[in-house]
mmCIF file of C-alpha atoms in Angstrom:
data_model
loop_
_atom_site.group_PDB
_atom_site.id
_atom_site.type_symbol
_atom_site.label_atom_id
_atom_site.label_comp_id
_atom_site.label_asym_id
_atom_site.label_seq_id
_atom_site.Cartn_x
_atom_site.Cartn_y
_atom_site.Cartn_z
ATOM 1 C CA MET A 1 101.264 -55.232 -133.735
ATOM 2 C CA THR A 2 103.434 -52.633 -134.803
ATOM 3 C CA TYR A 3 105.984 -53.391 -137.655
ATOM 4 C CA ALA A 4 109.152 -52.065 -138.655
ATOM 5 C CA THR A 5 109.978 -50.085 -141.978
ATOM 6 C CA VAL A 6 113.142 -51.064 -143.439
ATOM 7 C CA LYS A 7 114.531 -49.765 -146.724
ATOM 8 C CA PRO A 8 115.035 -52.759 -149.267
ATOM 9 C CA PRO A 9 118.459 -54.004 -149.846
ATOM 10 C CA GLY A 10 120.043 -55.508 -152.713
ATOM 11 C CA SER A 11 118.087 -58.652 -152.907
ATOM 12 C CA ARG A 12 114.379 -59.803 -151.902
ATOM 13 C CA ALA A 13 115.741 -62.283 -149.431
ATOM 14 C CA GLY A 14 117.969 -59.490 -147.835
ATOM 15 C CA TYR A 15 114.953 -57.205 -147.527
ATOM 16 C CA VAL A 16 112.919 -59.785 -146.063
ATOM 17 C CA GLN A 17 115.568 -60.842 -143.649
ATOM 18 C CA GLU A 18 116.259 -57.263 -142.427
ATOM 19 C CA VAL A 19 112.474 -56.574 -141.911
ATOM 20 C CA LEU A 20 112.024 -59.565 -139.694
ATOM 21 C CA ARG A 21 115.220 -59.107 -137.971
ATOM 22 C CA SER A 22 114.269 -55.482 -137.046
ATOM 23 C CA GLU A 23 110.877 -56.433 -135.976
ATOM 24 C CA ILE A 24 112.327 -59.548 -133.745
ATOM 25 C CA LEU A 25 115.169 -57.056 -132.198
ATOM 26 C CA SER A 26 112.529 -54.556 -131.497
ATOM 27 C CA GLY A 27 110.109 -56.962 -129.682
ATOM 28 C CA ALA A 28 107.399 -56.020 -132.456
ATOM 29 C CA MET A 29 107.486 -60.002 -132.732
ATOM 30 C CA PRO A 30 107.842 -61.505 -129.280
ATOM 31 C CA PRO A 31 109.609 -64.632 -128.783
ATOM 32 C CA GLY A 32 107.241 -67.622 -129.536
ATOM 33 C CA THR A 33 105.412 -65.629 -132.274
ATOM 34 C CA PRO A 34 104.722 -67.765 -135.391
ATOM 35 C CA ILE A 35 106.048 -66.453 -138.537
ATOM 36 C CA LEU A 36 103.405 -67.695 -141.409
ATOM 37 C CA GLN A 37 105.505 -67.448 -144.659
ATOM 38 C CA ASP A 38 102.643 -66.512 -146.922
ATOM 39 C CA LYS A 39 101.518 -63.922 -144.630
ATOM 40 C CA VAL A 40 104.978 -62.455 -144.410
ATOM 41 C CA ALA A 41 105.344 -62.881 -148.427
ATOM 42 C CA GLU A 42 101.951 -61.141 -148.707
ATOM 43 C CA ARG A 43 102.822 -58.133 -146.268
ATOM 44 C CA LEU A 44 106.195 -57.686 -147.901
ATOM 45 C CA GLY A 45 104.974 -58.235 -151.594
ATOM 46 C CA VAL A 46 107.390 -60.977 -152.366
ATOM 47 C CA SER A 47 107.204 -64.695 -153.367
ATOM 48 C CA ILE A 48 107.625 -67.477 -150.884
ATOM 49 C CA THR A 49 111.163 -68.057 -152.072
ATOM 50 C CA PRO A 50 112.766 -65.201 -150.570
ATOM 51 C CA VAL A 51 110.881 -65.613 -147.413
ATOM 52 C CA ARG A 52 112.116 -69.043 -147.018
ATOM 53 C CA GLU A 53 115.833 -68.112 -147.686
ATOM 54 C CA ALA A 54 115.302 -65.274 -145.010
ATOM 55 C CA LEU A 55 114.057 -67.432 -142.427
ATOM 56 C CA ARG A 56 116.895 -70.050 -143.173
ATOM 57 C CA ASN A 57 119.413 -67.197 -142.514
ATOM 58 C CA LEU A 58 117.700 -65.975 -139.351
ATOM 59 C CA GLU A 59 117.587 -69.650 -137.783
ATOM 60 C CA SER A 60 121.403 -69.718 -138.400
ATOM 61 C CA VAL A 61 121.797 -67.020 -136.032
ATOM 62 C CA GLY A 62 119.266 -68.150 -133.509
ATOM 63 C CA LEU A 63 116.533 -65.664 -134.044
ATOM 64 C CA VAL A 64 114.072 -68.215 -135.645
ATOM 65 C CA VAL A 65 113.457 -71.673 -134.837
ATOM 66 C CA TYR A 66 111.539 -74.339 -136.670
ATOM 67 C CA GLU A 67 109.267 -77.084 -134.812
ATOM 68 C CA PRO A 68 107.861 -80.211 -136.639
ATOM 69 C CA ASN A 69 104.351 -79.925 -137.627
ATOM 70 C CA PHE A 70 104.140 -76.316 -136.820
ATOM 71 C CA GLY A 71 106.773 -74.232 -138.759
ATOM 72 C CA ALA A 72 108.823 -71.232 -138.022
ATOM 73 C CA LYS A 73 108.348 -69.062 -135.014
ATOM 74 C CA VAL A 74 110.372 -66.535 -133.182
ATOM 75 C CA ALA A 75 113.113 -68.118 -130.877
ATOM 76 C CA GLU A 76 112.177 -68.425 -127.353
ATOM 77 C CA HIS A 77 114.662 -69.598 -124.328
ATOM 78 C CA ALA A 78 114.314 -71.456 -121.170
ATOM 79 C CA ALA A 79 115.115 -69.671 -117.737
ATOM 80 C CA GLY A 80 118.136 -71.761 -117.627
ATOM 81 C CA ASP A 81 119.294 -70.708 -121.287
ATOM 82 C CA MET A 82 118.743 -67.056 -119.892
ATOM 83 C CA GLU A 83 120.824 -67.699 -116.747
ATOM 84 C CA GLU A 84 123.621 -68.977 -118.879
ATOM 85 C CA LEU A 85 123.408 -65.930 -121.163
ATOM 86 C CA TYR A 86 123.316 -63.385 -118.652
ATOM 87 C CA LEU A 87 126.492 -65.143 -116.887
ATOM 88 C CA LEU A 88 128.225 -64.847 -120.142
ATOM 89 C CA ARG A 89 127.209 -61.365 -120.782
ATOM 90 C CA ALA A 90 128.257 -60.282 -117.060
ATOM 91 C CA THR A 91 131.850 -61.771 -117.894
ATOM 92 C CA VAL A 92 132.250 -60.098 -121.243
ATOM 93 C CA GLU A 93 130.766 -56.899 -120.205
ATOM 94 C CA GLY A 94 132.693 -56.785 -116.866
ATOM 95 C CA LEU A 95 135.978 -57.342 -118.696
ATOM 96 C CA ALA A 96 134.988 -54.415 -121.269
ATOM 97 C CA ALA A 97 134.440 -52.065 -118.306
ATOM 98 C CA ARG A 98 137.511 -53.072 -116.581
ATOM 99 C CA LEU A 99 139.570 -52.213 -119.899
ATOM 100 C CA ALA A 100 137.542 -49.254 -120.598
ATOM 101 C CA ALA A 101 138.535 -47.638 -117.321
ATOM 102 C CA THR A 102 142.029 -47.988 -118.051
ATOM 103 C CA SER A 103 141.918 -46.688 -121.689
ATOM 104 C CA ILE A 104 138.714 -44.452 -122.377
ATOM 105 C CA SER A 105 139.596 -41.250 -124.133
ATOM 106 C CA PRO A 106 138.283 -37.723 -123.018
ATOM 107 C CA ALA A 107 136.175 -38.003 -126.359
ATOM 108 C CA GLU A 108 134.693 -41.343 -125.344
ATOM 109 C CA LEU A 109 133.737 -40.385 -121.918
ATOM 110 C CA ALA A 110 132.131 -37.195 -123.276
ATOM 111 C CA ARG A 111 130.307 -39.402 -125.361
ATOM 112 C CA LEU A 112 129.017 -41.488 -122.613
ATOM 113 C CA HIS A 113 127.741 -38.406 -120.651
ATOM 114 C CA ASP A 114 125.871 -37.365 -123.863
ATOM 115 C CA ILE A 115 124.400 -40.823 -123.941
ATOM 116 C CA HIS A 116 123.518 -40.843 -120.508
ATOM 117 C CA ARG A 117 121.879 -37.481 -120.705
ATOM 118 C CA GLU A 118 119.812 -39.133 -123.613
ATOM 119 C CA LEU A 119 118.958 -41.956 -121.138
ATOM 120 C CA ARG A 120 117.517 -39.464 -118.495
ATOM 121 C CA ALA A 121 115.589 -37.414 -120.928
ATOM 122 C CA ALA A 122 113.800 -40.637 -122.178
ATOM 123 C CA LEU A 123 113.093 -41.884 -118.533
ATOM 124 C CA GLN A 124 111.423 -38.699 -117.835
ATOM 125 C CA VAL A 125 108.875 -39.309 -120.624
ATOM 126 C CA GLY A 126 108.767 -42.929 -119.941
ATOM 127 C CA ASP A 127 110.144 -44.002 -123.268
ATOM 128 C CA ALA A 128 110.979 -47.529 -123.017
ATOM 129 C CA GLY A 129 112.211 -48.190 -126.477
ATOM 130 C CA ARG A 130 114.362 -45.058 -126.386
ATOM 131 C CA MET A 131 115.765 -45.727 -123.089
ATOM 132 C CA SER A 132 116.800 -49.409 -124.671
ATOM 133 C CA ALA A 133 118.392 -48.049 -127.498
ATOM 134 C CA ALA A 134 120.514 -45.509 -125.563
ATOM 135 C CA SER A 135 121.598 -48.175 -123.237
ATOM 136 C CA ARG A 136 122.646 -50.327 -126.005
ATOM 137 C CA GLU A 137 124.857 -47.860 -127.512
ATOM 138 C CA PHE A 138 126.022 -46.830 -124.170
ATOM 139 C CA HIS A 139 127.443 -50.382 -123.679
ATOM 140 C CA ALA A 140 128.544 -50.637 -127.327
ATOM 141 C CA GLN A 141 130.654 -47.310 -126.606
ATOM 142 C CA ILE A 142 132.252 -49.130 -123.531
ATOM 143 C CA ALA A 143 133.013 -52.082 -125.536
ATOM 144 C CA ARG A 144 134.786 -49.842 -128.356
ATOM 145 C CA ALA A 145 136.695 -47.621 -125.828
ATOM 146 C CA GLY A 146 140.474 -47.528 -126.427
ATOM 147 C CA GLY A 147 139.883 -48.498 -130.079
ATOM 148 C CA ARG A 148 139.277 -52.114 -129.128
ATOM 149 C CA SER A 149 137.222 -54.298 -131.339
ATOM 150 C CA ILE A 150 137.129 -57.934 -130.517
ATOM 151 C CA ILE A 151 134.874 -57.410 -127.579
ATOM 152 C CA ALA A 152 132.721 -55.076 -129.331
ATOM 153 C CA ARG A 153 132.252 -57.603 -131.996
ATOM 154 C CA HIS A 154 131.505 -60.508 -129.569
ATOM 155 C CA LEU A 155 129.058 -58.423 -127.520
ATOM 156 C CA GLN A 156 127.160 -57.214 -130.728
ATOM 157 C CA TRP A 157 126.926 -61.045 -131.493
ATOM 158 C CA ILE A 158 125.428 -61.706 -128.054
ATOM 159 C CA TRP A 159 122.998 -58.846 -128.267
ATOM 160 C CA GLU A 160 121.711 -59.533 -131.812
ATOM 161 C CA SER A 161 121.493 -63.455 -131.156
ATOM 162 C CA HIS A 162 119.686 -63.037 -128.004
ATOM 163 C CA PRO A 163 117.394 -59.948 -128.383
ATOM 164 C CA ILE A 164 115.480 -58.682 -125.593
ATOM 165 C CA PRO A 165 111.814 -57.749 -126.110
ATOM 166 C CA ILE A 166 111.023 -54.232 -124.508
ATOM 167 C CA GLU A 167 108.312 -55.709 -122.146
ATOM 168 C CA GLN A 168 111.114 -58.181 -120.925
ATOM 169 C CA SER A 169 113.886 -55.565 -120.332
ATOM 170 C CA VAL A 170 114.417 -53.177 -117.300
ATOM 171 C CA TRP A 171 113.011 -50.271 -119.259
ATOM 172 C CA SER A 172 109.778 -51.635 -118.975
ATOM 173 C CA ASN A 173 109.294 -51.055 -115.426
ATOM 174 C CA LEU A 174 109.778 -47.368 -114.354
ATOM 175 C CA LYS A 175 111.062 -48.097 -110.815
ATOM 176 C CA VAL A 176 113.508 -50.534 -112.394
ATOM 177 C CA ALA A 177 114.554 -48.225 -115.055
ATOM 178 C CA GLU A 178 115.312 -45.651 -112.604
ATOM 179 C CA GLN A 179 117.791 -47.952 -110.698
ATOM 180 C CA ALA A 180 119.286 -48.828 -114.122
ATOM 181 C CA VAL A 181 119.870 -45.212 -115.326
ATOM 182 C CA GLU A 182 121.633 -44.491 -111.813
ATOM 183 C CA SER A 183 123.702 -47.533 -112.361
ATOM 184 C CA HIS A 184 124.663 -45.953 -115.922
ATOM 185 C CA ALA A 185 125.558 -42.776 -113.874
ATOM 186 C CA ARG A 186 127.785 -44.815 -111.503
ATOM 187 C CA LEU A 187 129.497 -46.405 -114.197
ATOM 188 C CA VAL A 188 130.604 -42.978 -115.836
ATOM 189 C CA ALA A 189 132.045 -41.930 -112.517
ATOM 190 C CA LEU A 190 133.986 -44.929 -112.255
ATOM 191 C CA PHE A 191 135.351 -44.574 -115.530
ATOM 192 C CA GLU A 192 136.399 -40.906 -114.783
ATOM 193 C CA ALA A 193 137.982 -42.150 -111.506
ATOM 194 C CA GLY A 194 140.019 -44.763 -113.656
ATOM 195 C CA ASP A 195 138.691 -47.300 -111.088
ATOM 196 C CA ALA A 196 138.797 -50.782 -113.224
ATOM 197 C CA ALA A 197 138.115 -53.103 -110.675
ATOM 198 C CA GLY A 198 135.189 -50.978 -109.435
ATOM 199 C CA ALA A 199 134.209 -50.464 -113.211
ATOM 200 C CA ASP A 200 134.020 -54.431 -113.758
ATOM 201 C CA ASN A 201 132.270 -55.117 -110.328
ATOM 202 C CA HIS A 202 129.473 -52.433 -111.132
ATOM 203 C CA MET A 203 128.880 -53.668 -114.953
ATOM 204 C CA VAL A 204 128.547 -57.167 -113.442
ATOM 205 C CA GLN A 205 125.823 -55.931 -110.896
ATOM 206 C CA GLN A 206 124.128 -54.124 -113.707
ATOM 207 C CA VAL A 207 123.743 -56.920 -116.125
ATOM 208 C CA ARG A 208 122.526 -59.187 -113.038
ATOM 209 C CA LEU A 209 119.898 -56.388 -112.587
ATOM 210 C CA ALA A 210 119.039 -57.013 -116.296
ATOM 211 C CA ALA A 211 118.790 -60.536 -115.845
ATOM 212 C CA SER A 212 116.496 -60.379 -112.851
ATOM 213 C CA ALA A 213 113.975 -58.229 -114.888
ATOM 214 C CA ARG A 214 114.203 -60.582 -117.681
ATOM 215 C CA LEU A 215 113.580 -63.810 -115.652
ATOM 216 C CA ALA A 216 110.758 -61.940 -113.546
ATOM 217 C CA SER A 217 109.094 -61.238 -116.810
ATOM 218 C CA MET A 218 109.361 -64.800 -118.208
ATOM 219 C CA HIS A 219 108.034 -66.103 -115.142
ATOM 220 C CA GLU A 220 105.029 -63.772 -115.143
ATOM 221 C CA ARG A 221 104.254 -64.553 -119.001
ATOM 222 C CA ALA A 222 104.502 -68.282 -118.093
ATOM 223 C CA ASN A 223 102.091 -67.738 -115.235
ATOM 224 C CA ARG A 224 99.501 -65.788 -117.580
ATOM 225 C CA ALA A 225 100.102 -68.507 -120.232
ATOM 226 C CA ALA A 226 99.198 -71.206 -117.619
ATOM 227 C CA ILE A 227 95.689 -69.406 -116.273
#
């Protein structure tokens, strides 16, 4: 397992929290991974106390759960929860796209073009992590278009509270990734045309594509575990 490297912030608990958060969000610690406090403390060179505090903070935002007689582990969600999550994402991101189509500035549109070129470049070399990061910035740029902040903050909370491991994302499958990159290109064209309804509808379809990839991966993982 490859762990993230994070520069220590002001407190030891904050340092542990940021390291674990980065590892969970990047997929280095997949859903269901046990988090052994003594091992984390040893690895990061701290005592158990800041590890416990960090885990409590991560639990409060839904990244970590505790189970009786088991301890802490990376949160994992049932298929029904995921369906609900993606319905929420489709609604919020569809609205973000609709608003962006009516207010996006030339500079913001140019930024989307730049990010999409990065997406294509990452696709060429099959770099799932790079594609995922570019896509996240693409969607964040849409949410911020026109100087809006409320939707951007809500989407940031959704993304950070429900991280998508790389192996469960659209970027882990090259064929699906190609569809997703083309879908991003279509969104840019709709923004250029100022087509609010089209941008909304297409964003909803894009989120549904992500949901299908996530659920298929979850089912495959469950089937492997049952063997």
